[in-house]
XYZ file of C-alpha atoms in Angstrom:
442
model
C 38.263 -8.510 21.994
C 36.553 -11.096 21.657
C 32.857 -9.451 23.756
C 30.045 -11.073 22.164
C 31.047 -14.544 20.037
C 28.759 -16.210 19.575
C 26.882 -19.824 20.563
C 28.729 -22.151 20.834
C 27.200 -24.166 23.620
C 24.608 -24.088 25.159
C 23.606 -22.501 28.856
C 25.802 -24.109 31.098
C 25.688 -23.450 34.775
C 28.338 -26.325 36.868
C 29.179 -26.631 39.984
C 31.845 -28.605 41.565
C 32.422 -28.706 45.431
C 35.054 -30.644 47.429
C 35.943 -29.072 50.993
C 39.235 -30.173 52.280
C 38.685 -31.790 55.808
C 39.600 -30.042 58.364
C 38.604 -26.627 56.160
C 38.202 -23.661 58.743
C 37.608 -20.908 56.480
C 36.881 -23.309 53.378
C 34.221 -20.735 50.679
C 32.029 -21.454 47.919
C 33.380 -19.103 44.911
C 31.086 -18.587 41.902
C 33.613 -17.712 39.108
C 31.639 -16.251 35.827
C 32.672 -16.798 32.010
C 31.147 -17.720 28.926
C 29.746 -20.447 27.940
C 32.581 -21.524 25.110
C 35.074 -25.519 25.161
C 38.675 -23.010 27.833
C 34.856 -23.378 30.076
C 33.999 -26.177 29.970
C 38.774 -26.846 29.688
C 38.981 -24.469 33.300
C 36.210 -26.466 35.655
C 38.594 -29.365 35.522
C 41.640 -27.470 36.018
C 40.443 -26.238 38.706
C 39.758 -29.683 40.794
C 42.946 -29.550 41.549
C 42.755 -25.897 42.915
C 39.526 -27.414 44.967
C 41.562 -29.865 46.467
C 44.535 -27.101 47.417
C 42.691 -24.272 48.616
C 39.477 -26.449 50.418
C 37.309 -24.206 48.741
C 35.006 -25.405 45.946
C 34.107 -23.887 42.878
C 31.440 -23.185 40.823
C 30.825 -21.938 37.805
C 28.487 -19.921 35.486
C 28.973 -19.953 31.998
C 26.720 -18.229 29.571
C 26.808 -18.075 25.949
C 28.568 -15.740 24.321
C 25.795 -14.215 22.645
C 23.901 -12.756 26.231
C 27.210 -13.056 28.119
C 28.359 -9.286 28.326
C 24.261 -8.024 28.716
C 23.964 -10.517 31.189
C 27.264 -10.081 33.299
C 27.115 -5.994 32.722
C 23.772 -6.125 34.475
C 25.491 -8.137 36.918
C 27.665 -5.846 37.781
C 26.058 -2.669 37.243
C 23.799 -4.009 39.553
C 26.212 -4.577 41.748
C 25.406 -7.783 42.413
C 26.885 -10.732 44.500
C 26.472 -14.109 42.352
C 30.139 -13.605 40.984
C 32.977 -13.599 42.636
C 35.771 -13.995 39.710
C 34.424 -12.719 36.623
C 36.744 -13.933 33.434
C 35.398 -10.130 31.935
C 35.946 -9.133 27.856
C 39.002 -6.270 27.625
C 36.820 -3.952 27.145
C 34.726 -3.739 29.656
C 38.936 -3.253 32.238
C 37.765 0.753 31.457
C 34.453 0.967 32.578
C 35.088 -1.782 35.781
C 37.940 0.227 37.753
C 36.349 3.802 37.029
C 32.665 2.572 37.810
C 34.470 0.649 40.710
C 33.217 -3.251 39.301
C 36.462 -4.844 40.222
C 39.491 -5.173 43.507
C 42.406 -3.397 42.186
C 45.700 -5.932 42.577
C 48.463 -3.796 42.417
C 49.295 -4.491 46.621
C 48.212 -7.828 45.760
C 50.272 -9.032 43.414
C 53.192 -6.482 44.524
C 52.097 -8.769 48.348
C 52.314 -12.704 46.350
C 55.416 -11.748 44.274
C 52.819 -11.667 41.075
C 55.282 -9.509 38.201
C 53.084 -8.284 35.167
C 56.566 -8.457 33.121
C 56.233 -11.773 33.293
C 53.201 -12.399 30.950
C 52.951 -11.425 27.287
C 52.463 -7.466 27.470
C 50.112 -7.546 25.080
C 48.290 -9.399 26.992
C 49.006 -6.825 29.826
C 47.699 -4.103 28.368
C 44.745 -5.530 27.173
C 42.842 -7.377 29.562
C 44.846 -6.185 32.518
C 45.240 -2.510 33.024
C 43.245 0.407 33.053
C 44.603 3.415 32.484
C 45.753 1.719 29.279
C 50.732 1.488 29.282
C 49.770 2.209 32.670
C 50.821 0.083 35.534
C 47.575 0.388 36.899
C 46.033 -3.916 37.535
C 42.265 -4.761 36.800
C 42.733 -8.354 35.748
C 44.745 -10.699 35.753
C 45.491 -12.307 31.961
C 43.523 -15.441 32.204
C 42.883 -16.865 28.298
C 45.206 -15.132 25.426
C 43.873 -14.766 22.182
C 44.165 -13.068 18.783
C 42.479 -13.184 15.487
C 44.712 -15.540 13.513
C 44.174 -17.892 10.031
C 43.411 -21.459 8.978
C 43.605 -22.795 6.197
C 42.906 -26.123 3.900
C 46.866 -27.514 3.782
C 45.484 -30.621 1.653
C 44.333 -28.357 -0.771
C 47.214 -26.251 -0.619
C 49.580 -29.075 -1.382
C 47.543 -30.897 -4.251
C 49.925 -31.306 -7.579
C 47.376 -30.238 -9.592
C 46.404 -26.960 -7.985
C 50.120 -25.913 -7.675
C 50.359 -26.206 -10.596
C 46.921 -23.725 -11.880
C 48.104 -21.465 -8.768
C 51.967 -21.042 -10.437
C 50.712 -20.872 -14.596
C 48.084 -17.879 -12.833
C 49.814 -16.418 -10.018
C 53.847 -17.450 -10.883
C 54.862 -18.226 -7.543
C 53.694 -20.847 -5.257
C 50.768 -22.072 -3.712
C 51.567 -21.195 0.223
C 49.794 -19.492 3.222
C 50.233 -15.792 2.262
C 52.270 -13.755 3.296
C 49.933 -9.703 2.448
C 46.131 -9.208 1.969
C 47.177 -8.771 -1.851
C 48.290 -12.570 -2.493
C 45.482 -13.756 0.265
C 42.531 -11.761 -1.740
C 43.942 -14.399 -5.103
C 44.561 -17.550 -3.122
C 40.652 -16.844 -2.176
C 39.676 -15.738 -5.529
C 41.831 -18.854 -7.242
C 39.467 -21.502 -4.714
C 36.610 -19.387 -5.339
C 33.653 -21.656 -6.951
C 36.166 -23.979 -7.699
C 34.646 -27.921 -7.745
C 37.280 -30.158 -5.177
C 36.814 -34.062 -4.516
C 33.032 -32.982 -6.179
C 32.114 -30.216 -3.835
C 31.745 -26.480 -4.615
C 34.239 -24.889 -2.304
C 34.852 -20.696 -1.516
C 37.618 -18.541 -1.516
C 37.580 -17.075 2.549
C 35.035 -17.039 5.554
C 35.191 -13.417 7.009
C 33.451 -11.888 9.886
C 30.737 -10.122 9.112
C 28.190 -10.779 11.854
C 25.605 -7.313 12.545
C 24.229 -8.193 15.814
C 27.894 -8.248 18.701
C 30.724 -7.064 17.186
C 31.907 -9.023 14.209
C 32.470 -7.014 10.969
C 34.164 -4.781 13.346
C 36.343 -7.455 14.723
C 37.425 -8.582 11.233
C 37.337 -5.586 9.478
C 39.923 -4.289 12.170
C 41.786 -6.897 11.702
C 42.446 -5.605 8.068
C 42.294 -2.322 9.026
C 45.087 -2.264 11.007
C 47.462 -3.084 8.857
C 46.276 -1.129 6.206
C 47.021 2.244 7.850
C 43.758 2.689 10.885
C 44.518 4.161 13.520
C 41.840 4.498 16.631
C 43.861 8.358 17.394
C 46.934 10.540 17.849
C 49.209 8.935 18.933
C 50.299 12.324 20.363
C 46.731 13.708 21.520
C 44.750 11.809 22.956
C 40.446 11.717 21.454
C 41.839 13.114 17.831
C 40.564 11.325 15.155
C 40.319 13.144 12.142
C 42.899 11.926 9.648
C 43.342 8.737 12.070
C 40.350 6.298 11.982
C 39.440 7.961 8.301
C 43.257 7.866 7.308
C 44.349 7.126 3.759
C 45.640 3.825 3.833
C 42.198 3.445 6.715
C 40.255 4.086 3.505
C 42.133 1.869 1.310
C 42.056 -1.668 4.620
C 37.803 -1.120 4.491
C 38.027 -0.864 0.985
C 39.259 -3.936 0.481
C 37.140 -6.099 3.101
C 34.117 -5.056 0.964
C 35.984 -6.771 -2.063
C 36.626 -9.818 -0.107
C 33.702 -10.255 0.723
C 31.496 -10.064 -3.051
C 34.591 -11.588 -4.134
C 35.133 -14.693 -2.414
C 32.849 -15.506 0.540
C 30.769 -18.618 0.516
C 26.724 -18.101 -0.498
C 24.639 -16.573 2.605
C 28.269 -15.103 4.553
C 25.986 -11.687 5.576
C 25.627 -12.062 9.350
C 28.834 -14.674 10.174
C 31.670 -14.720 13.124
C 32.419 -17.188 14.922
C 29.886 -20.699 15.320
C 29.499 -19.734 11.508
C 33.301 -20.080 10.565
C 34.031 -21.877 12.294
C 30.707 -25.079 10.360
C 32.335 -23.979 6.632
C 35.471 -24.793 7.428
C 34.602 -27.850 9.578
C 32.354 -28.893 6.608
C 34.742 -28.242 3.352
C 33.170 -24.707 2.219
C 36.214 -23.014 2.423
C 39.269 -23.009 1.404
C 40.742 -19.866 4.611
C 39.035 -18.935 7.675
C 40.175 -15.758 9.491
C 38.785 -16.715 13.195
C 40.106 -16.732 17.197
C 42.691 -18.764 17.740
C 40.850 -20.808 20.585
C 38.852 -22.795 17.774
C 42.581 -23.730 16.383
C 42.536 -27.532 18.711
C 39.146 -28.167 17.749
C 40.224 -28.115 14.293
C 43.268 -30.856 15.060
C 41.605 -33.113 17.035
C 37.987 -33.002 13.710
C 37.726 -35.717 11.624
C 36.741 -34.096 8.381
C 39.926 -31.659 9.059
C 42.521 -33.046 11.420
C 44.897 -35.064 10.990
C 47.497 -32.095 9.200
C 45.397 -30.978 6.795
C 44.528 -27.450 8.494
C 47.475 -25.135 8.153
C 47.479 -21.567 10.430
C 48.776 -18.023 9.630
C 49.030 -14.896 11.042
C 47.009 -11.959 9.813
C 48.608 -10.740 6.702
C 51.367 -7.120 6.221
C 49.123 -4.634 5.099
C 50.266 -2.925 1.032
C 53.359 -1.224 3.131
C 53.909 -3.881 5.274
C 52.295 -3.304 8.056
C 51.069 -6.212 10.297
C 48.736 -6.499 12.811
C 45.862 -8.844 13.980
C 43.495 -8.280 15.925
C 43.817 -8.744 20.496
C 40.902 -11.933 21.435
C 41.312 -13.406 25.369
C 40.651 -11.772 29.010
C 42.119 -11.819 31.965
C 40.207 -12.719 35.709
C 39.116 -9.980 38.117
C 37.459 -10.049 41.393
C 34.284 -9.103 41.984
C 34.476 -5.947 44.074
C 30.973 -6.543 45.143
C 31.971 -9.744 46.413
C 32.041 -11.488 50.147
C 34.638 -13.840 50.069
C 37.413 -11.714 48.486
C 40.453 -13.650 50.290
C 39.700 -16.513 48.768
C 38.324 -15.059 45.268
C 42.672 -13.764 45.525
C 43.376 -17.086 46.431
C 42.448 -18.786 42.555
C 43.893 -15.736 41.361
C 47.331 -16.526 43.028
C 47.010 -20.305 43.059
C 46.342 -19.837 38.249
C 49.166 -17.669 38.110
C 51.967 -20.050 39.245
C 54.023 -21.612 36.679
C 53.322 -25.052 37.077
C 48.982 -24.553 36.465
C 49.912 -22.477 33.456
C 51.912 -25.204 32.495
C 48.565 -27.322 32.340
C 46.221 -24.380 31.375
C 47.613 -25.508 27.361
C 48.004 -29.180 27.923
C 44.378 -29.011 28.630
C 43.433 -26.625 25.703
C 43.329 -22.800 27.309
C 45.713 -19.756 25.733
C 48.454 -18.524 28.421
C 49.468 -15.594 28.388
C 52.748 -16.240 30.972
C 55.793 -15.732 29.072
C 57.202 -19.047 31.286
C 55.251 -21.151 29.640
C 54.727 -19.204 26.184
C 58.596 -18.759 25.472
C 59.984 -22.071 27.175
C 62.095 -23.574 24.065
C 59.552 -26.245 23.660
C 56.497 -24.320 23.711
C 56.637 -23.838 19.098
C 56.598 -27.339 18.904
C 53.632 -28.682 21.819
C 50.895 -28.265 18.825
C 51.064 -27.783 15.474
C 49.631 -23.579 15.516
C 51.720 -22.433 18.834
C 54.028 -20.957 17.097
C 51.471 -19.129 14.767
C 50.050 -18.248 18.268
C 53.323 -16.451 19.218
C 53.332 -14.290 16.397
C 49.709 -13.354 16.841
C 50.492 -12.400 19.889
C 53.617 -9.576 19.113
C 51.432 -7.748 16.627
C 47.627 -7.280 18.178
C 46.045 -4.410 18.285
C 42.835 -3.574 20.312
C 39.303 -1.528 20.252
C 38.042 0.573 22.483
C 38.464 0.198 26.312
C 36.824 2.830 26.834
C 33.579 3.060 29.385
C 31.668 3.130 26.915
C 32.725 1.618 24.118
C 29.385 -0.262 23.676
C 28.252 2.621 22.167
C 30.958 2.462 20.176
C 31.331 -0.683 19.047
C 28.254 -0.695 17.896
C 28.652 2.923 16.046
C 31.044 0.409 14.223
C 29.087 -2.008 13.801
C 26.500 -0.353 12.083
C 29.075 2.142 9.876
C 30.828 -1.389 8.488
C 27.841 -3.764 8.519
C 25.917 -1.388 6.225
C 28.970 -0.187 3.541
C 30.577 -3.623 3.807
C 27.914 -6.603 3.786
C 24.251 -3.611 2.488
C 27.113 -2.154 0.096
C 25.146 1.715 1.339
C 27.639 4.574 0.486
C 31.698 4.584 0.192
C 34.060 3.163 2.706
C 35.483 7.006 3.105
C 32.466 7.834 3.993
C 31.777 5.410 6.833
C 34.570 5.863 7.837
C 33.994 9.987 8.157
C 30.621 8.868 9.682
C 32.010 6.582 12.079
C 34.918 9.795 13.217
C 31.831 12.001 13.078
C 29.894 8.658 15.734
C 32.957 8.720 17.904
C 32.937 12.114 18.692
C 30.009 12.767 19.737
C 30.422 9.994 21.950
C 34.064 11.987 23.843
C 32.329 14.882 23.867
C 29.228 13.568 25.823
C 31.787 11.874 28.092
C 33.124 15.091 28.674
C 36.642 14.219 26.656
C 36.573 16.656 23.919
């Protein structure tokens, strides 16, 4: 999902102009996205498009905290700032139904762009509306998923290995289950390492945008949570609030209570990054986009960081929260032909391969399934394994209301300690039912 990340960099508006000599129909395109490291990489990547096409590229980048409000206001007003939009996966339903994006099926067919060439989950998550139908409104642009980093150098210390083995009768290693994860988090909680008190895990608890929803759902999926009856859309009773879902939310609160650093009541992306880089925590929940930064960090790079897929639940189910975005052509743009040229260029295998090398997470199977991909980065195999088990939040046009309700219910229970997990999920069923009734879907 990842529609409202905390800011990682300041608001950026970058213009890079290049016009090929003699270009008869050169356009000045603007691509809108969030302000973060991958966007900076895209600026560099796009210089090749400028040289080839004669078009010039401008970039409007907005911090994640403001990105959704800023860009949805732009779309809802029919604004012409953006010719291309790398928008959140959750916007697809509303963007399609409200006419904000142009449908890309005919363009894909005419240019030999096949959705089967992209990771299946990213096509469903970023491109399709209605879901699971061949109606495409975006090209998968940036694959992302919630996974975990851990202090590999701490896990490998002989004295800690011996102590953990004696206590839990198993090796200190990346957890395969959530039960194992909590044991490891408890083992490190309030432990002194190199003269500093450290803590078990950094998890998502942020209230204002989407943080705690992304974190809790990342656990609930593997405990049996489902958004609806697979055979009856919008039938949520017994699925959203199933016994497994209740147990999953209880687990998330237990992990928060037992094993997080002090002051963790409103943390999301940047707080997790800071906690891990500063040596506060043994493990960290965060989206995969953060991983390249750890490899290059002075404190946790150089082999000190390891990566693992979101663990399995008590019955062996294993899922992870999808992040990432697709790239779309804005319906209000007067430069749609040039914008489509950009998408055609971006979809090329050689461009996608370069995108991965520069820190972008390509969704093209020709890149991710290449024999040398798993060894291309220390986190590459974890990314592949994680993308194979993803689920995502609602992509309904009313997703923002659905998300606000989830944020409140989860934060009130997990962080504030109000009521029970069952009451929180029962309340969520009522909230969501009311929204879908208002939408005429129930």
